[in-house]
XYZ file of C-alpha atoms in Angstrom:
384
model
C -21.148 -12.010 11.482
C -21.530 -8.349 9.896
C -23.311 -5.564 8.892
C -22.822 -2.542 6.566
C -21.128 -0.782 9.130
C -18.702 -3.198 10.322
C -16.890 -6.715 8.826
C -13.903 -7.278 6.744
C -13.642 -5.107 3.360
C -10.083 -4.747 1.564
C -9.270 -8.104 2.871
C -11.947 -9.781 0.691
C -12.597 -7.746 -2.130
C -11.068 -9.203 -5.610
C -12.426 -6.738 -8.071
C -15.120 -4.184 -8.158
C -17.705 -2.949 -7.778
C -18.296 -4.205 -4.655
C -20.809 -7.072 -4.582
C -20.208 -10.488 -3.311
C -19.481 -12.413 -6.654
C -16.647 -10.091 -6.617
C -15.341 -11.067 -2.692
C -14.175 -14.540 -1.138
C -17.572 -14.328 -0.148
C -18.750 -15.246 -2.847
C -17.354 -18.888 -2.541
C -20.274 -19.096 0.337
C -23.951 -18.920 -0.756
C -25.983 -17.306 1.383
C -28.743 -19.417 3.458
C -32.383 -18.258 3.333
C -32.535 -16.413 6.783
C -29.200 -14.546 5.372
C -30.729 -13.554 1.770
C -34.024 -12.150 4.127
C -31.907 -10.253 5.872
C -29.758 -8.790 2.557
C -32.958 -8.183 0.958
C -34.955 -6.232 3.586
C -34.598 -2.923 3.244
C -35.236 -2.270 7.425
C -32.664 -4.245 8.226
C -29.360 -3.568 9.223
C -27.885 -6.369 7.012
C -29.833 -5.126 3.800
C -27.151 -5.633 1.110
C -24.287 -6.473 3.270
C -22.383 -7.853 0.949
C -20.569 -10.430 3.163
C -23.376 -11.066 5.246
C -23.415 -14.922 6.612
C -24.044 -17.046 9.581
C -22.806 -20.289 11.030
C -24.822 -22.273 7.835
C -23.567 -20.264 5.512
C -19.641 -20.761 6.458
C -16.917 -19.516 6.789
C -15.731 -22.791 9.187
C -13.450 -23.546 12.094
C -10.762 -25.779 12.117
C -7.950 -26.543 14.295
C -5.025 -27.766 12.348
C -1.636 -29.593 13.472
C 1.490 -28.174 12.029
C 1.357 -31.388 9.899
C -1.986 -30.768 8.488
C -4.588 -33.058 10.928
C -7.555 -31.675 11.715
C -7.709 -31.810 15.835
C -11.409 -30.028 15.821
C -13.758 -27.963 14.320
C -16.169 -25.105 14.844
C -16.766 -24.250 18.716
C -14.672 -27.548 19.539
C -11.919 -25.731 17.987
C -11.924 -22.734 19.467
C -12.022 -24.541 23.222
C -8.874 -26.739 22.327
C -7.263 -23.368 20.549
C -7.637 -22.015 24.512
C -6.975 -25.084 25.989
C -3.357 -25.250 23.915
C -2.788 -21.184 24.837
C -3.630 -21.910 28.314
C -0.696 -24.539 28.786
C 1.735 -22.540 27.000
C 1.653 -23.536 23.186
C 1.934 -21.146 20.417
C -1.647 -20.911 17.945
C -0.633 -19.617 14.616
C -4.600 -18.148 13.891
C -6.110 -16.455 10.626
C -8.172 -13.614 11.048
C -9.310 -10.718 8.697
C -6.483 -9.803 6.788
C -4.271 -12.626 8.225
C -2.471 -14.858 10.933
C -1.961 -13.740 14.213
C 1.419 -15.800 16.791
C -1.214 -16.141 19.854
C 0.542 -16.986 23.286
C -0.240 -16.586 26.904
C 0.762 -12.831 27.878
C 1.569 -13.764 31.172
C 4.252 -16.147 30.818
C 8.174 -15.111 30.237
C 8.619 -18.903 29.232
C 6.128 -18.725 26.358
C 7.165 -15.197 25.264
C 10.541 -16.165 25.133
C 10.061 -19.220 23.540
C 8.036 -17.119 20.546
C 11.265 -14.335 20.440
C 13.433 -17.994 19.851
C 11.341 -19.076 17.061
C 9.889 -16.137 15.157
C 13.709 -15.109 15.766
C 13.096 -11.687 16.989
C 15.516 -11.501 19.671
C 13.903 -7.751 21.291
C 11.359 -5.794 19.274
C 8.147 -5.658 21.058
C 5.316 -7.756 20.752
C 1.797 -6.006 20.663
C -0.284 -7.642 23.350
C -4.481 -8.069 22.849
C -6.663 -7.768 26.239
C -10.023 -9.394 26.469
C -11.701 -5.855 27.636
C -10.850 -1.891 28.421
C -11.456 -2.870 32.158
C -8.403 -5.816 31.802
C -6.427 -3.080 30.098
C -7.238 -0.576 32.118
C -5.661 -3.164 34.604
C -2.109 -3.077 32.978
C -1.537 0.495 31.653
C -2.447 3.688 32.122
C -4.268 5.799 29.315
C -5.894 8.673 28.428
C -9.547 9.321 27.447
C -7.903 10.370 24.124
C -5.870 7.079 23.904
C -9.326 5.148 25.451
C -10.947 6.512 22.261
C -8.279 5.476 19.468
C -8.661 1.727 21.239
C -12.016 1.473 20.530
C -12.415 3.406 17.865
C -13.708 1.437 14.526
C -9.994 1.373 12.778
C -8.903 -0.432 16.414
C -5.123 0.066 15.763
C -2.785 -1.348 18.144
C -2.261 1.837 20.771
C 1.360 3.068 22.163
C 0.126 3.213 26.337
C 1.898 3.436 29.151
C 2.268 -0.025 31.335
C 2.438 0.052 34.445
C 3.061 -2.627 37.213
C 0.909 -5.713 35.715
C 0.788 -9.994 34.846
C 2.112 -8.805 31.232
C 5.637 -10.533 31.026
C 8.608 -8.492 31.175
C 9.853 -10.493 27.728
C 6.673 -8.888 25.808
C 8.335 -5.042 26.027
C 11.992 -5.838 27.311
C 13.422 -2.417 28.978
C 10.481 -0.454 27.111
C 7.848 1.831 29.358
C 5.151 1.209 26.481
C 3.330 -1.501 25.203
C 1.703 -1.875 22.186
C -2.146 -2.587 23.117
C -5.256 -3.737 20.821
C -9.048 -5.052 21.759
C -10.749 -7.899 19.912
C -11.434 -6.330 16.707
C -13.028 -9.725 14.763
C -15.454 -11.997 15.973
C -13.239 -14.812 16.496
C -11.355 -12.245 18.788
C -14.116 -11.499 21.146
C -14.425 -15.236 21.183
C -11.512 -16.543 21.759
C -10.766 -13.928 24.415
C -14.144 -14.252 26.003
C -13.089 -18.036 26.454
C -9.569 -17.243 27.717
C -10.084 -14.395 30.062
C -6.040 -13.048 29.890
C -3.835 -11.113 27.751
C -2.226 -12.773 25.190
C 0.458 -11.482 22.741
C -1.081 -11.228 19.254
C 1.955 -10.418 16.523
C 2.214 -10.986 12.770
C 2.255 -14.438 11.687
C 5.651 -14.069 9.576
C 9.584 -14.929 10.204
C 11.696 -11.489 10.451
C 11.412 -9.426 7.354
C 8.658 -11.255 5.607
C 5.077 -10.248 4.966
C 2.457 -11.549 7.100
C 1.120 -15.314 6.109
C -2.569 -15.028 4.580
C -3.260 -18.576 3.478
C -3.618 -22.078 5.314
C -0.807 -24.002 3.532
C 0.907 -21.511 3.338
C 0.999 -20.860 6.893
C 1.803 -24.511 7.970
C 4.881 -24.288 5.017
C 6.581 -20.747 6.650
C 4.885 -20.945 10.185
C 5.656 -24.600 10.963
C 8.578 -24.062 13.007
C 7.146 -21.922 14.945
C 3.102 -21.959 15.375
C 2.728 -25.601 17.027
C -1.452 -25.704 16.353
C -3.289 -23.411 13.443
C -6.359 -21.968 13.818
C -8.064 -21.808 10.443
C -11.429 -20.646 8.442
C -11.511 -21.495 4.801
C -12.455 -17.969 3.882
C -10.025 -16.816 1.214
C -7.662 -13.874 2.026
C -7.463 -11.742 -0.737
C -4.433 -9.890 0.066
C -2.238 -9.366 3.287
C -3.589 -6.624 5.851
C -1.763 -6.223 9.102
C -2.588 -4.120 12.224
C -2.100 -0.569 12.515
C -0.249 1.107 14.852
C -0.934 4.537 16.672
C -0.305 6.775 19.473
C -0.910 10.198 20.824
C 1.520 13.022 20.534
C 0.292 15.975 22.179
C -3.490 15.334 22.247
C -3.300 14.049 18.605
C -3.392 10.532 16.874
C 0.141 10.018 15.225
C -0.050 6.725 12.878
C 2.970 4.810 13.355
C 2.257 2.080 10.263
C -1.074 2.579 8.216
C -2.637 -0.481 7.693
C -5.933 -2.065 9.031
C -8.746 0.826 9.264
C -6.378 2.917 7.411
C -5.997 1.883 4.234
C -6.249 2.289 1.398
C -6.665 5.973 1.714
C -6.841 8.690 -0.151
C -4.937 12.104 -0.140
C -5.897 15.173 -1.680
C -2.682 16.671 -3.088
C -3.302 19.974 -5.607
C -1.633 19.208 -8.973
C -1.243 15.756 -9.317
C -1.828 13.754 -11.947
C -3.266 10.287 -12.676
C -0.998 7.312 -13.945
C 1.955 8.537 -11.717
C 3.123 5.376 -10.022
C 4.932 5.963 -6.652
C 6.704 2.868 -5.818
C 8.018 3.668 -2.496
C 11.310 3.202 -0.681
C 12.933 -0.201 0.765
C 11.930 -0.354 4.259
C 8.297 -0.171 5.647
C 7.141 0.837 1.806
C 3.990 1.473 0.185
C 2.882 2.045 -3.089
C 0.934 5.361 -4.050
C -0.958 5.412 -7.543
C -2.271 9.354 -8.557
C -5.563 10.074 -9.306
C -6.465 13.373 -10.876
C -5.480 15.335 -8.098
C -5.270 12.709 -5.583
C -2.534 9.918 -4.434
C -4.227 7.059 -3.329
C -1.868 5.265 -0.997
C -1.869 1.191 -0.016
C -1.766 -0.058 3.572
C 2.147 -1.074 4.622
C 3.610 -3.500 3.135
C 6.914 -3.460 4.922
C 10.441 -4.256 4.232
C 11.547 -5.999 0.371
C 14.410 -7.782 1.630
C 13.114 -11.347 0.797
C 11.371 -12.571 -1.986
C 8.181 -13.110 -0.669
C 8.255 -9.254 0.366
C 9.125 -8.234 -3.023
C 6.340 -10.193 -4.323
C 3.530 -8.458 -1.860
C 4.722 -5.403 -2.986
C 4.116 -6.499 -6.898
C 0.667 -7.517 -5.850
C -0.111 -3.634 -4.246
C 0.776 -2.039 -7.471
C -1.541 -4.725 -8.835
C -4.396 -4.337 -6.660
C -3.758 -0.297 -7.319
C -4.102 -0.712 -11.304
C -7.093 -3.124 -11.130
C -9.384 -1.300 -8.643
C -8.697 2.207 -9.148
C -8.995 1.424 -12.881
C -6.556 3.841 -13.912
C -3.145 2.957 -15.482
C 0.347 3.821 -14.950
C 2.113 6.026 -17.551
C 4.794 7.560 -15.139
C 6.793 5.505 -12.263
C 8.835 7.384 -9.056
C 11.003 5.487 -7.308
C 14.012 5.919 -4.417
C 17.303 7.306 -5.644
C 18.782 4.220 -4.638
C 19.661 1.499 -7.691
C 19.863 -1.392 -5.690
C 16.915 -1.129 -3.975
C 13.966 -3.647 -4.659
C 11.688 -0.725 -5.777
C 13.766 0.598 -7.858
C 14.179 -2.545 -9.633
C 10.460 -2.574 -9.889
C 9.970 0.363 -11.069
C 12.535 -0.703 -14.148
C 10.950 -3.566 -14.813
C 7.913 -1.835 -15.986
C 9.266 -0.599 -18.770
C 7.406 3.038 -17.895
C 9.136 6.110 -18.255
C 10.619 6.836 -14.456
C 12.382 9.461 -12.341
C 14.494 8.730 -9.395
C 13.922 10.742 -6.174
C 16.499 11.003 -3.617
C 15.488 9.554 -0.234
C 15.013 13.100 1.779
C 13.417 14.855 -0.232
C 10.731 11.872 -0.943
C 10.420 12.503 2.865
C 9.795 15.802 2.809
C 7.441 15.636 -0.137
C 5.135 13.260 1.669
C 5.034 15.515 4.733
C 4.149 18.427 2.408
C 0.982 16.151 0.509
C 0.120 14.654 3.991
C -0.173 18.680 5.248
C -1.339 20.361 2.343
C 1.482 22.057 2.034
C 2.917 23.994 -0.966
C 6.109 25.395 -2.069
C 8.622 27.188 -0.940
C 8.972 25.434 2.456
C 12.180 24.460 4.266
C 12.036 20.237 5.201
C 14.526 18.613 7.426
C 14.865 15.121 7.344
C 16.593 12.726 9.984
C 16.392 9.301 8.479
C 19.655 7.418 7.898
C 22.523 8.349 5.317
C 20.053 8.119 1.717
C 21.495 7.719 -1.716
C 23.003 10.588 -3.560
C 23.053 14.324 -2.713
């Protein structure tokens, strides 16, 4: 399923160091031919921490939205194809969550996903089977050919050009958002279907992406009409990235799978500062003795569920960076969710006003230092 070089990582990983007791791995023994493998030095699965195989588990299952199991293992991945092939919507769990699968081709089935995921015309990213089926439908550049398949395989800003791909995927828009099978039940699936299919964030509008089973049949019911399910734990949320080139360089649009965590060398700072971030498309940053270490997206905090990713980031941050917060920065703002956070701590904290938080994070992202002159276009912000 994996080797030290590839497989999932943040999604897994409950504490550290990084061995398997410390993974949703570890709720899967490994078989014999699996701990020969981990244990030989010459091969490439020598301590692979999540190394497994069709004895070991993770499992298949193909779930109705009340719960019945319709098949399992291969069986379930034929009727998962069978259902996308005559226009029903798969709610399926991958590496760091659930995908919305449908039929690319089809206006009908796109439109009836817009109807129930309520997103009336924000663009849906849309997975091909292979570069040769994408080459098919847009147009790209060797540069943009290399971010596709590149290990972090972010969905890709190209150009579309005259293809199947339904007009409802991209409404008015002269890009689509593209991605290649980037799991093993991707390569799969897609080997078994042969199209494009739309591949977005299992969620409603405004709320994190669904990680567990029940979970997913309690927010995802009225809208996912089968669910596509392994019972390997998700240990926290992880959604796509998103990319493009600007001017013969990769531009990262949200920094997510392949992405992060990362870390940012930035001169000066201090560890235990707690950046909380703002309200919409947020992270959380946590300094390290002259680093920020920043989380993958978490997105907007305007429901609950949001609000309570975003508590387990900081979380996460504290537990495996092992370093706690004694300062907390948060958005000008005093009604935002993050700033409410950052209160509730009960940590010393200094408010930061919205553009200049922007500017800031341009000047750590470039290693830039003082004086500089930032300008800022992004909405009204709170205060002067």
């Amino acid at each position: 399923i994996n080797c030290t070089q590839c497989g999932p990582r943040y999604s897994i990983i409950e504490d550290i160091p990084y061995d398997r007791v410390r993974t949703s791995m570890r709720h899967f023994p490994m078989c014999p031919a699996c701990t020969a493998e981990y244990e030989n030095a010459e091969n490439r699965r020598f301590h692979a921490e999540p190394n497994a195989c069709p004895a070991c588990g993770p499992r298949l299952a193909l779930w109705t939205a009340g719960g019945k199991v319709v098949a399992r293992e291969h069986e379930a991945l034929l009727a998962t194809a069978s259902a996308i092939r005559r226009g029903q919507i798969v709610a399926a769990k991958g590496i760091g969550g659930f995908h919305l699968i449908v039929d690319a081709r089809s206006d009908t089935v796109v439109q009836k996903l817009r109807q129930r995921k309520r997103r009336e015309e924000k663009p849906f990213a849309v997975m091909f089977p292979s570069l040769t089926m994408l080459r098919e439908g847009c147009d790209f550049s060797p540069v943009e050919e290399a971010l596709l398949v590149s290990p972090a395989r972010p969905i890709v800003l190209v150009r579309r050009k005259c293809s199947s791909i339904a007009t409802t995927v991209a409404p008015d828009n002269p890009w689509l958002g593209a991605l290649l099978p980037y799991a093993p039940l991707h390569h799969l699936l897609m080997r078994e279907l042969g199209f494009p299919v739309v591949a977005t964030s299992g969620n409603l509008a405004n709320e994190p992406i669904v990680t567990g089973e029940d979970e997913a049949r309690r927010r995802l019911a009225g809208i996912a009409d089968l669910f596509l399910v392994h019972d390997r734990p998700i240990a926290r949320p992880v959604d796509d990235s998103v990319a493009r080139i600007v001017c013969g360089r990769e531009l990262i649009l949200r920094r997510a799978r392949g992405y992060a965590p990362v870390s940012v060398s930035v001169k000066g700072m201090r560890a235990g500062i707690l950046a909380m971030g703002g309200h919409l498309k947020t992270t959380v940053v946590l300094g390290a003795t002259d680093r920020a270490v920043m989380s993958g997206h978490i997105g907007d905090l305007e429901t609950a569920a949001a609000r309570t990713v975003h508590a387990r980031a900081v979380a996460d941050s504290v537990r495996l960076l092992h370093i706690e917060p004694r300062l907390v920065a948060c958005d000008l703002h005093p009604e935002y969710a993050s700033a409410h956070a950052a209160e509730a701590t009960g940590l010393p904290h200094i408010a930061v006003q919205h553009h200049l938080a922007h500017v800031a994070a341009c000047m750590a992202e470039h290693g830039l230092v003082p004086p500089v002159l930032g300008v800022a276009w992004d909405g009204a912000g709170y205060g002067p």
